[in-house]
Structure formats: C-alpha cells, structure tokens
PDB file of C-alpha atoms in Angstrom:
ATOM      1  CA  MET A 146      -0.769   6.734 -37.088  1.00  0.00           C
ATOM      2  CA  PRO A 147       0.918   4.429 -34.555  1.00  0.00           C
ATOM      3  CA  GLN A 148       3.394   6.261 -32.384  1.00  0.00           C
ATOM      4  CA  VAL A 149       5.123   6.412 -29.029  1.00  0.00           C
ATOM      5  CA  ALA A 150       4.605   9.837 -27.456  1.00  0.00           C
ATOM      6  CA  LEU A 151       6.663  11.518 -24.722  1.00  0.00           C
ATOM      7  CA  THR A 152       5.611  14.315 -22.384  1.00  0.00           C
ATOM      8  CA  ILE A 153       7.468  15.659 -19.346  1.00  0.00           C
ATOM      9  CA  GLU A 154       5.761  17.541 -16.531  1.00  0.00           C
ATOM     10  CA  ASN A 155       6.400  17.992 -12.792  1.00  0.00           C
ATOM     11  CA  GLY A 156       9.358  15.639 -12.836  1.00  0.00           C
ATOM     12  CA  ILE A 157       7.371  12.822 -14.453  1.00  0.00           C
ATOM     13  CA  ALA A 158       8.127  11.606 -17.980  1.00  0.00           C
ATOM     14  CA  ARG A 159       5.114   9.906 -19.527  1.00  0.00           C
ATOM     15  CA  ILE A 160       5.601   7.575 -22.452  1.00  0.00           C
ATOM     16  CA  LEU A 161       2.384   6.592 -24.195  1.00  0.00           C
ATOM     17  CA  ILE A 162       2.245   3.567 -26.501  1.00  0.00           C
ATOM     18  CA  ASP A 163      -0.363   4.828 -28.958  1.00  0.00           C
ATOM     19  CA  HIS A 164      -1.704   2.230 -31.400  1.00  0.00           C
ATOM     20  CA  PRO A 165      -5.115   1.439 -29.889  1.00  0.00           C
ATOM     21  CA  GLU A 166      -6.725   0.065 -33.055  1.00  0.00           C
ATOM     22  CA  ARG A 167      -4.285  -2.876 -32.787  1.00  0.00           C
ATOM     23  CA  HIS A 168      -4.256  -3.054 -28.987  1.00  0.00           C
ATOM     24  CA  ASN A 169      -1.039  -1.014 -28.932  1.00  0.00           C
ATOM     25  CA  ALA A 170       0.960  -3.579 -30.903  1.00  0.00           C
ATOM     26  CA  MET A 171       4.509  -2.337 -31.425  1.00  0.00           C
ATOM     27  CA  THR A 172       5.602  -1.526 -34.955  1.00  0.00           C
ATOM     28  CA  PHE A 173       9.247  -1.367 -35.996  1.00  0.00           C
ATOM     29  CA  GLY A 174       9.049   2.419 -35.990  1.00  0.00           C
ATOM     30  CA  MET A 175       7.532   2.451 -32.517  1.00  0.00           C
ATOM     31  CA  TRP A 176      10.461   0.428 -31.122  1.00  0.00           C
ATOM     32  CA  GLN A 177      12.771   3.039 -32.639  1.00  0.00           C
ATOM     33  CA  GLN A 178      10.760   5.906 -31.125  1.00  0.00           C
ATOM     34  CA  LEU A 179      10.785   4.246 -27.713  1.00  0.00           C
ATOM     35  CA  ALA A 180      14.581   4.028 -27.685  1.00  0.00           C
ATOM     36  CA  GLN A 181      14.856   7.647 -28.840  1.00  0.00           C
ATOM     37  CA  HIS A 182      12.589   8.840 -26.039  1.00  0.00           C
ATOM     38  CA  PHE A 183      14.823   7.239 -23.434  1.00  0.00           C
ATOM     39  CA  GLU A 184      17.779   9.060 -24.990  1.00  0.00           C
ATOM     40  CA  THR A 185      15.826  12.295 -24.502  1.00  0.00           C
ATOM     41  CA  ILE A 186      15.038  11.394 -20.888  1.00  0.00           C
ATOM     42  CA  ALA A 187      18.718  10.685 -20.210  1.00  0.00           C
ATOM     43  CA  GLN A 188      19.435  14.311 -21.152  1.00  0.00           C
ATOM     44  CA  ALA A 189      16.585  15.764 -19.069  1.00  0.00           C
ATOM     45  CA  PRO A 190      17.781  16.253 -15.465  1.00  0.00           C
ATOM     46  CA  GLU A 191      14.322  17.368 -14.335  1.00  0.00           C
ATOM     47  CA  VAL A 192      12.912  13.872 -14.852  1.00  0.00           C
ATOM     48  CA  ARG A 193      12.591  11.898 -11.621  1.00  0.00           C
ATOM     49  CA  VAL A 194      10.434   8.965 -12.783  1.00  0.00           C
ATOM     50  CA  VAL A 195       9.099   7.496 -16.041  1.00  0.00           C
ATOM     51  CA  VAL A 196       5.594   6.078 -16.536  1.00  0.00           C
ATOM     52  CA  LEU A 197       4.971   3.716 -19.467  1.00  0.00           C
ATOM     53  CA  SER A 198       1.338   3.202 -20.435  1.00  0.00           C
ATOM     54  CA  GLY A 199      -0.871   2.219 -23.356  1.00  0.00           C
ATOM     55  CA  ALA A 200      -3.488   4.351 -25.084  1.00  0.00           C
ATOM     56  CA  GLY A 201      -7.183   3.567 -25.215  1.00  0.00           C
ATOM     57  CA  GLY A 202      -7.723   1.808 -21.886  1.00  0.00           C
ATOM     58  CA  ARG A 203      -7.987  -1.694 -23.404  1.00  0.00           C
ATOM     59  CA  ALA A 204      -4.327  -2.632 -23.708  1.00  0.00           C
ATOM     60  CA  PHE A 205      -0.860  -1.900 -22.412  1.00  0.00           C
ATOM     61  CA  VAL A 206       0.986  -3.602 -25.289  1.00  0.00           C
ATOM     62  CA  SER A 207      -0.343  -6.653 -27.119  1.00  0.00           C
ATOM     63  CA  GLY A 208       3.067  -7.544 -28.570  1.00  0.00           C
ATOM     64  CA  ALA A 209       4.729  -6.863 -31.887  1.00  0.00           C
ATOM     65  CA  ASP A 210       2.565  -5.829 -34.841  1.00  0.00           C
ATOM     66  CA  ILE A 211       2.336  -9.135 -36.708  1.00  0.00           C
ATOM     67  CA  SER A 212       1.022  -7.405 -39.835  1.00  0.00           C
ATOM     68  CA  GLU A 213       4.592  -6.163 -40.409  1.00  0.00           C
ATOM     69  CA  PHE A 214       6.226  -9.593 -40.188  1.00  0.00           C
ATOM     70  CA  GLU A 215       5.769 -10.526 -43.833  1.00  0.00           C
ATOM     71  CA  HIS A 216       7.889  -7.634 -45.067  1.00  0.00           C
ATOM     72  CA  LEU A 217      10.015  -6.800 -41.982  1.00  0.00           C
ATOM     73  CA  ARG A 218      10.707 -10.219 -40.404  1.00  0.00           C
ATOM     74  CA  ASP A 219      10.786 -12.524 -43.410  1.00  0.00           C
ATOM     75  CA  SER A 220      14.509 -13.170 -43.961  1.00  0.00           C
ATOM     76  CA  ALA A 221      17.165 -13.993 -41.363  1.00  0.00           C
ATOM     77  CA  GLU A 222      18.695 -10.546 -41.847  1.00  0.00           C
ATOM     78  CA  GLN A 223      15.347  -8.829 -41.335  1.00  0.00           C
ATOM     79  CA  VAL A 224      14.619 -10.877 -38.230  1.00  0.00           C
ATOM     80  CA  GLN A 225      18.005  -9.924 -36.751  1.00  0.00           C
ATOM     81  CA  ARG A 226      17.518  -6.233 -37.550  1.00  0.00           C
ATOM     82  CA  TYR A 227      14.065  -6.249 -35.962  1.00  0.00           C
ATOM     83  CA  GLU A 228      15.297  -8.095 -32.865  1.00  0.00           C
ATOM     84  CA  ASP A 229      18.271  -5.741 -32.479  1.00  0.00           C
ATOM     85  CA  THR A 230      15.996  -2.704 -32.696  1.00  0.00           C
ATOM     86  CA  ALA A 231      13.507  -4.040 -30.137  1.00  0.00           C
ATOM     87  CA  GLN A 232      16.337  -5.108 -27.832  1.00  0.00           C
ATOM     88  CA  LEU A 233      17.863  -1.637 -28.028  1.00  0.00           C
ATOM     89  CA  ALA A 234      14.584  -0.174 -26.753  1.00  0.00           C
ATOM     90  CA  LEU A 235      14.237  -2.754 -23.976  1.00  0.00           C
ATOM     91  CA  ASN A 236      17.834  -2.207 -22.883  1.00  0.00           C
ATOM     92  CA  ALA A 237      17.200   1.554 -22.810  1.00  0.00           C
ATOM     93  CA  ILE A 238      14.330   0.996 -20.373  1.00  0.00           C
ATOM     94  CA  ALA A 239      16.424  -1.237 -18.131  1.00  0.00           C
ATOM     95  CA  ALA A 240      19.421   1.115 -18.250  1.00  0.00           C
ATOM     96  CA  CYS A 241      17.456   4.295 -17.501  1.00  0.00           C
ATOM     97  CA  GLU A 242      18.834   5.935 -14.348  1.00  0.00           C
ATOM     98  CA  ARG A 243      15.333   6.936 -13.273  1.00  0.00           C
ATOM     99  CA  PRO A 244      12.767   4.419 -12.012  1.00  0.00           C
ATOM    100  CA  VAL A 245      10.459   3.216 -14.771  1.00  0.00           C
ATOM    101  CA  ILE A 246       6.850   2.268 -13.959  1.00  0.00           C
ATOM    102  CA  ALA A 247       4.889   0.010 -16.294  1.00  0.00           C
ATOM    103  CA  ALA A 248       1.205   0.940 -15.916  1.00  0.00           C
ATOM    104  CA  ILE A 249      -0.454  -2.204 -17.260  1.00  0.00           C
ATOM    105  CA  GLU A 250      -4.077  -1.677 -18.205  1.00  0.00           C
ATOM    106  CA  GLY A 251      -5.818  -4.457 -20.120  1.00  0.00           C
ATOM    107  CA  ILE A 252      -3.882  -6.675 -22.529  1.00  0.00           C
ATOM    108  CA  CYS A 253      -0.191  -7.305 -21.840  1.00  0.00           C
ATOM    109  CA  MET A 254       1.090 -10.043 -24.102  1.00  0.00           C
ATOM    110  CA  GLY A 255       4.239 -11.113 -25.944  1.00  0.00           C
ATOM    111  CA  GLY A 256       6.443  -8.088 -26.385  1.00  0.00           C
ATOM    112  CA  GLY A 257       4.252  -6.328 -23.829  1.00  0.00           C
ATOM    113  CA  LEU A 258       5.512  -8.764 -21.193  1.00  0.00           C
ATOM    114  CA  GLY A 259       9.057  -8.056 -22.293  1.00  0.00           C
ATOM    115  CA  LEU A 260       8.516  -4.308 -22.224  1.00  0.00           C
ATOM    116  CA  ALA A 261       6.927  -4.396 -18.769  1.00  0.00           C
ATOM    117  CA  GLY A 262       9.625  -6.778 -17.555  1.00  0.00           C
ATOM    118  CA  ALA A 263      12.327  -4.246 -18.439  1.00  0.00           C
ATOM    119  CA  ALA A 264      10.691  -1.661 -16.148  1.00  0.00           C
ATOM    120  CA  ASP A 265      11.485  -1.327 -12.447  1.00  0.00           C
ATOM    121  CA  LEU A 266       7.926  -1.362 -11.144  1.00  0.00           C
ATOM    122  CA  ARG A 267       4.839  -3.001 -12.635  1.00  0.00           C
ATOM    123  CA  TYR A 268       1.258  -2.244 -11.597  1.00  0.00           C
ATOM    124  CA  ALA A 269      -1.871  -3.595 -13.277  1.00  0.00           C
ATOM    125  CA  ASN A 270      -5.593  -3.034 -13.206  1.00  0.00           C
ATOM    126  CA  ARG A 271      -7.805  -5.958 -12.217  1.00  0.00           C
ATOM    127  CA  SER A 272      -8.939  -6.444 -15.820  1.00  0.00           C
ATOM    128  CA  ALA A 273      -5.375  -6.911 -17.070  1.00  0.00           C
ATOM    129  CA  ARG A 274      -4.666 -10.128 -18.950  1.00  0.00           C
ATOM    130  CA  PHE A 275      -1.214 -11.549 -19.586  1.00  0.00           C
ATOM    131  CA  ARG A 276       0.107 -14.069 -22.101  1.00  0.00           C
ATOM    132  CA  MET A 277       3.284 -15.215 -23.785  1.00  0.00           C
ATOM    133  CA  PRO A 278       1.836 -16.428 -27.127  1.00  0.00           C
ATOM    134  CA  ALA A 279       5.124 -17.167 -28.929  1.00  0.00           C
ATOM    135  CA  ALA A 280       4.428 -20.909 -29.099  1.00  0.00           C
ATOM    136  CA  ARG A 281       1.062 -20.221 -30.774  1.00  0.00           C
ATOM    137  CA  LEU A 282       2.667 -17.958 -33.377  1.00  0.00           C
ATOM    138  CA  GLY A 283       5.856 -19.832 -34.208  1.00  0.00           C
ATOM    139  CA  VAL A 284       7.879 -16.867 -32.962  1.00  0.00           C
ATOM    140  CA  GLY A 285      11.214 -17.292 -31.175  1.00  0.00           C
ATOM    141  CA  TYR A 286      11.936 -15.186 -28.100  1.00  0.00           C
ATOM    142  CA  SER A 287      15.366 -13.710 -27.398  1.00  0.00           C
ATOM    143  CA  LEU A 288      17.710 -14.907 -24.673  1.00  0.00           C
ATOM    144  CA  HIS A 289      17.580 -11.492 -22.992  1.00  0.00           C
ATOM    145  CA  GLY A 290      13.784 -11.565 -22.908  1.00  0.00           C
ATOM    146  CA  VAL A 291      13.689 -15.040 -21.385  1.00  0.00           C
ATOM    147  CA  GLN A 292      16.384 -14.080 -18.901  1.00  0.00           C
ATOM    148  CA  ARG A 293      14.414 -11.080 -17.627  1.00  0.00           C
ATOM    149  CA  LEU A 294      11.340 -13.213 -17.064  1.00  0.00           C
ATOM    150  CA  VAL A 295      13.367 -15.886 -15.257  1.00  0.00           C
ATOM    151  CA  GLN A 296      14.803 -13.201 -12.983  1.00  0.00           C
ATOM    152  CA  LEU A 297      11.308 -11.927 -12.197  1.00  0.00           C
ATOM    153  CA  ILE A 298       9.169 -15.063 -11.906  1.00  0.00           C
ATOM    154  CA  GLY A 299      11.646 -17.957 -11.807  1.00  0.00           C
ATOM    155  CA  GLN A 300      12.551 -20.651 -14.302  1.00  0.00           C
ATOM    156  CA  ALA A 301       9.621 -22.976 -13.569  1.00  0.00           C
ATOM    157  CA  ASN A 302       6.998 -20.254 -13.993  1.00  0.00           C
ATOM    158  CA  THR A 303       8.704 -18.947 -17.136  1.00  0.00           C
ATOM    159  CA  ALA A 304       8.621 -22.448 -18.599  1.00  0.00           C
ATOM    160  CA  ASP A 305       4.907 -22.706 -17.796  1.00  0.00           C
ATOM    161  CA  ILE A 306       3.866 -19.492 -19.520  1.00  0.00           C
ATOM    162  CA  PHE A 307       6.091 -20.121 -22.550  1.00  0.00           C
ATOM    163  CA  TYR A 308       5.174 -23.768 -23.078  1.00  0.00           C
ATOM    164  CA  THR A 309       1.426 -23.435 -22.544  1.00  0.00           C
ATOM    165  CA  ALA A 310       0.956 -19.929 -24.038  1.00  0.00           C
ATOM    166  CA  ARG A 311      -1.974 -19.623 -21.627  1.00  0.00           C
ATOM    167  CA  ILE A 312      -3.687 -16.422 -20.502  1.00  0.00           C
ATOM    168  CA  PHE A 313      -3.396 -15.456 -16.844  1.00  0.00           C
ATOM    169  CA  ASP A 314      -4.996 -12.637 -14.877  1.00  0.00           C
ATOM    170  CA  ALA A 315      -3.769  -9.892 -12.566  1.00  0.00           C
ATOM    171  CA  PRO A 316      -4.118 -11.878  -9.301  1.00  0.00           C
ATOM    172  CA  GLU A 317      -1.981 -14.652 -10.772  1.00  0.00           C
ATOM    173  CA  ALA A 318       0.518 -12.131 -12.145  1.00  0.00           C
ATOM    174  CA  LEU A 319       0.848 -10.858  -8.578  1.00  0.00           C
ATOM    175  CA  ARG A 320       1.277 -14.380  -7.225  1.00  0.00           C
ATOM    176  CA  LEU A 321       3.991 -15.002  -9.810  1.00  0.00           C
ATOM    177  CA  ASN A 322       5.729 -11.761  -8.702  1.00  0.00           C
ATOM    178  CA  PHE A 323       5.498 -10.308 -12.196  1.00  0.00           C
ATOM    179  CA  ILE A 324       3.571  -7.280 -10.905  1.00  0.00           C
ATOM    180  CA  HIS A 325       3.950  -5.453  -7.612  1.00  0.00           C
ATOM    181  CA  ALA A 326       0.219  -4.860  -7.125  1.00  0.00           C
ATOM    182  CA  PHE A 327      -3.073  -4.624  -8.969  1.00  0.00           C
ATOM    183  CA  HIS A 328      -5.844  -2.113  -8.462  1.00  0.00           C
ATOM    184  CA  GLU A 329      -9.531  -2.041  -9.224  1.00  0.00           C
ATOM    185  CA  ASP A 330     -10.182  -0.629 -12.678  1.00  0.00           C
ATOM    186  CA  GLY A 331     -11.757   2.595 -11.429  1.00  0.00           C
ATOM    187  CA  GLU A 332      -8.885   3.249  -9.027  1.00  0.00           C
ATOM    188  CA  PHE A 333      -6.013   2.314 -11.318  1.00  0.00           C
ATOM    189  CA  HIS A 334      -5.036   5.692 -12.763  1.00  0.00           C
ATOM    190  CA  ALA A 335      -5.144   7.433  -9.384  1.00  0.00           C
ATOM    191  CA  ALA A 336      -2.984   4.690  -7.884  1.00  0.00           C
ATOM    192  CA  ILE A 337      -0.363   5.089 -10.622  1.00  0.00           C
ATOM    193  CA  GLU A 338      -0.354   8.863 -10.122  1.00  0.00           C
ATOM    194  CA  ARG A 339       0.236   8.417  -6.380  1.00  0.00           C
ATOM    195  CA  VAL A 340       3.224   6.139  -6.934  1.00  0.00           C
ATOM    196  CA  ALA A 341       4.722   8.403  -9.606  1.00  0.00           C
ATOM    197  CA  ALA A 342       4.240  11.536  -7.494  1.00  0.00           C
ATOM    198  CA  THR A 343       5.768   9.840  -4.450  1.00  0.00           C
ATOM    199  CA  ILE A 344       8.878   8.834  -6.370  1.00  0.00           C
ATOM    200  CA  ALA A 345       9.133  12.247  -8.050  1.00  0.00           C
ATOM    201  CA  GLY A 346       9.089  13.882  -4.613  1.00  0.00           C
ATOM    202  CA  ASN A 347      11.920  11.755  -3.234  1.00  0.00           C
ATOM    203  CA  ALA A 348      15.631  12.511  -3.489  1.00  0.00           C
ATOM    204  CA  PRO A 349      16.791  11.316  -6.929  1.00  0.00           C
ATOM    205  CA  LEU A 350      20.435  10.579  -6.094  1.00  0.00           C
ATOM    206  CA  PRO A 351      19.715   7.776  -3.583  1.00  0.00           C
ATOM    207  CA  ILE A 352      17.210   6.297  -6.046  1.00  0.00           C
ATOM    208  CA  ARG A 353      19.799   6.303  -8.825  1.00  0.00           C
ATOM    209  CA  ALA A 354      22.352   4.683  -6.502  1.00  0.00           C
ATOM    210  CA  ALA A 355      19.838   2.012  -5.532  1.00  0.00           C
ATOM    211  CA  LYS A 356      18.936   1.338  -9.168  1.00  0.00           C
ATOM    212  CA  LEU A 357      22.599   1.008 -10.092  1.00  0.00           C
ATOM    213  CA  ALA A 358      23.076  -1.542  -7.306  1.00  0.00           C
ATOM    214  CA  LEU A 359      19.906  -3.425  -8.246  1.00  0.00           C
ATOM    215  CA  ARG A 360      20.865  -3.514 -11.921  1.00  0.00           C
ATOM    216  CA  THR A 361      24.329  -4.822 -11.019  1.00  0.00           C
ATOM    217  CA  LEU A 362      22.907  -7.518  -8.759  1.00  0.00           C
ATOM    218  CA  SER A 363      20.291  -8.607 -11.301  1.00  0.00           C
ATOM    219  CA  ALA A 364      22.993  -9.321 -13.870  1.00  0.00           C
ATOM    220  CA  GLY A 365      23.682 -12.511 -11.930  1.00  0.00           C
ATOM    221  CA  HIS A 366      27.469 -12.209 -12.139  1.00  0.00           C
ATOM    222  CA  ALA A 367      30.066 -11.693  -9.442  1.00  0.00           C
ATOM    223  CA  ILE A 368      30.411  -7.988  -8.697  1.00  0.00           C
ATOM    224  CA  ASP A 369      33.794  -6.860 -10.010  1.00  0.00           C
ATOM    225  CA  ALA A 370      35.895  -4.012  -8.645  1.00  0.00           C
ATOM    226  CA  ALA A 371      34.731  -1.531 -11.282  1.00  0.00           C
ATOM    227  CA  ALA A 372      31.040  -2.173 -10.550  1.00  0.00           C
ATOM    228  CA  ALA A 373      31.603  -1.974  -6.791  1.00  0.00           C
ATOM    229  CA  HIS A 374      33.490   1.308  -7.212  1.00  0.00           C
ATOM    230  CA  ALA A 375      30.716   2.792  -9.348  1.00  0.00           C
ATOM    231  CA  ILE A 376      28.130   1.928  -6.695  1.00  0.00           C
ATOM    232  CA  GLU A 377      30.311   3.305  -3.894  1.00  0.00           C
ATOM    233  CA  HIS A 378      30.793   6.517  -5.891  1.00  0.00           C
ATOM    234  CA  ALA A 379      27.016   6.861  -6.396  1.00  0.00           C
ATOM    235  CA  VAL A 380      26.405   6.330  -2.678  1.00  0.00           C
ATOM    236  CA  GLN A 381      29.051   8.862  -1.705  1.00  0.00           C
ATOM    237  CA  ALA A 382      27.494  11.387  -4.080  1.00  0.00           C
ATOM    238  CA  CYS A 383      24.325  11.161  -1.991  1.00  0.00           C
ATOM    239  CA  PHE A 384      26.170  12.123   1.200  1.00  0.00           C
ATOM    240  CA  ASP A 385      28.017  14.924  -0.589  1.00  0.00           C
ATOM    241  CA  SER A 386      24.824  16.430  -1.978  1.00  0.00           C
ATOM    242  CA  ALA A 387      22.772  19.440  -0.927  1.00  0.00           C
ATOM    243  CA  ASP A 388      19.794  17.066  -0.886  1.00  0.00           C
ATOM    244  CA  TYR A 389      21.378  15.180   2.022  1.00  0.00           C
ATOM    245  CA  ARG A 390      21.498  18.403   4.025  1.00  0.00           C
ATOM    246  CA  GLU A 391      17.969  19.295   2.927  1.00  0.00           C
ATOM    247  CA  GLY A 392      16.647  15.891   3.990  1.00  0.00           C
ATOM    248  CA  ARG A 393      18.117  16.221   7.473  1.00  0.00           C
ATOM    249  CA  SER A 394      16.858  19.795   7.879  1.00  0.00           C
ATOM    250  CA  ALA A 395      13.364  18.890   6.703  1.00  0.00           C
ATOM    251  CA  PHE A 396      13.219  15.966   9.128  1.00  0.00           C
ATOM    252  CA  LEU A 397      14.269  18.113  12.087  1.00  0.00           C
ATOM    253  CA  GLU A 398      11.937  20.929  11.076  1.00  0.00           C
ATOM    254  CA  LYS A 399       9.043  18.513  10.482  1.00  0.00           C
ATOM    255  CA  ARG A 400       8.349  19.744   6.941  1.00  0.00           C
ATOM    256  CA  PRO A 401       8.311  18.105   3.501  1.00  0.00           C
ATOM    257  CA  PRO A 402      11.765  18.131   1.885  1.00  0.00           C
ATOM    258  CA  ALA A 403      12.370  19.989  -1.367  1.00  0.00           C
ATOM    259  CA  PHE A 404      14.962  17.927  -3.191  1.00  0.00           C
ATOM    260  CA  LYS A 405      16.872  19.367  -6.168  1.00  0.00           C
ATOM    261  CA  GLY A 406      18.881  16.343  -7.258  1.00  0.00           C
ATOM    262  CA  GLN A 407      22.123  18.100  -6.320  1.00  0.00           C
TER     263      GLN A 407
END
C-alpha cells in the first residue's frame, strides 16, 4: 500500500516516500500523510534535521499518481482540492524550522521536482534523472511551484525545462543550481548520512535563525518590521542560550560541543 513513513532517531527525522511499484508517485493520501508528518516533526523538539527520500532505489518521486486523475482530478472542484492538498504539504516542507534534505536517488520528475524544490538542501546520485513533464501530460503547474523553481534555477532555465519537458541528468541539475551536489551511486547513502549527522550535531537555534532569514529573503518582498523583529529575536535567542556558552567552552577546551537546543 502506498504510504509516506516517518521515523525519528538520533535527532534525524526520516520521511520515506514508499510507492516503489509506481516509482514513488504521490497519491492524494500520500500528500495528506506528508503534511501530517511535518506537523508531528514541528512538535518533536529532538529533531534537528529532516531527510526526505524515496523507497526502492530507483526513484525519489516520479510525480503525482496519474492513475488517480480520472476520479480525483476530473472536475474543477476536484482539481482545486487536489492542488490545495499538495500545496499544503509543500508549504509544510518549506515552513519547517529544521533543515530539510531531499535525497534524490533515481527519477525525480513533475511533483518530485516540486517536492525537492521545497527542501533546503538537495543532493542526488549520479544516476538521477530530472524532468518537468507537465507539457507532455496536459497538466497545469501552480504559481507557487513555478515560483520556487524560478528562485532556484532562474526564469530562463525554468522556461526551458517547462517548455521542452526534456530529461536532464545530475551534472546538469548541478549546473542549473537545482542540486547542491551529486555523488556516485555507491557512495550516495553514506554521503547523505554524513550531511544529516553533521547538521544534527550543530547548534539548532542558529540554524533555525538562519532558515527564518533565508525564508524571509526568498519571499522576494521588502522585509517589513515584523519580519525583521522576528529574525532579530531568533538571533538574540542564540546568544541567550546555554548552547552559546557550550559552543565557546567546547572551542576553548578543544572538544566536540554537545548542543541541547536550549
């Protein structure tokens, strides 16, 4: 049965997109589960980082499950309900206070691009293949989804991948700045674990402050007084924390810090 599974261990929340028989295509129920898992993570202070991945080793996410479209995206009302549900999940990823890593192994197409684009960090294996096939399916793509891609790869590159619906590989995804790096297939999982463990071992308050600032800047609007105050408050919380004292002590004592997020 297709599902999105959540496990939490050693400060790392792992979300597994599990629908391998359809290359991890997202069903309506899976979009709902994804949003629910981020609600759970928001209430779990032990989580330092989130890793999104696909089951089976052949795909991250191949897009929406088209087999559902006939009965779930047939009328205008159904289309709107589906889009609202998917957008809720994507917004939950983007709004998560913890860094979110998209571990892209194999196929990443359509909604998979949107899902990965909502994450903070994107890493792929060399065999990864990317595509925005909307123009080959007659499917419209939301303003928010297009906006995220424009912010990541620019308007000209977004136009290219939307208009041509062509497949591109991991080296090109890196050149386009869609991913941060790619790794050889046999080294991919170890590389993801290193990044996740590194982030989980860092002080969470400065990371949250940085993400708040980055999210505010990426909105593309002038920073108002309320947003600036929220960022200043998050920064001040870092200096008021026990972790700030721990970081200084660990540096002077030449030992690894043990941050508590307090």
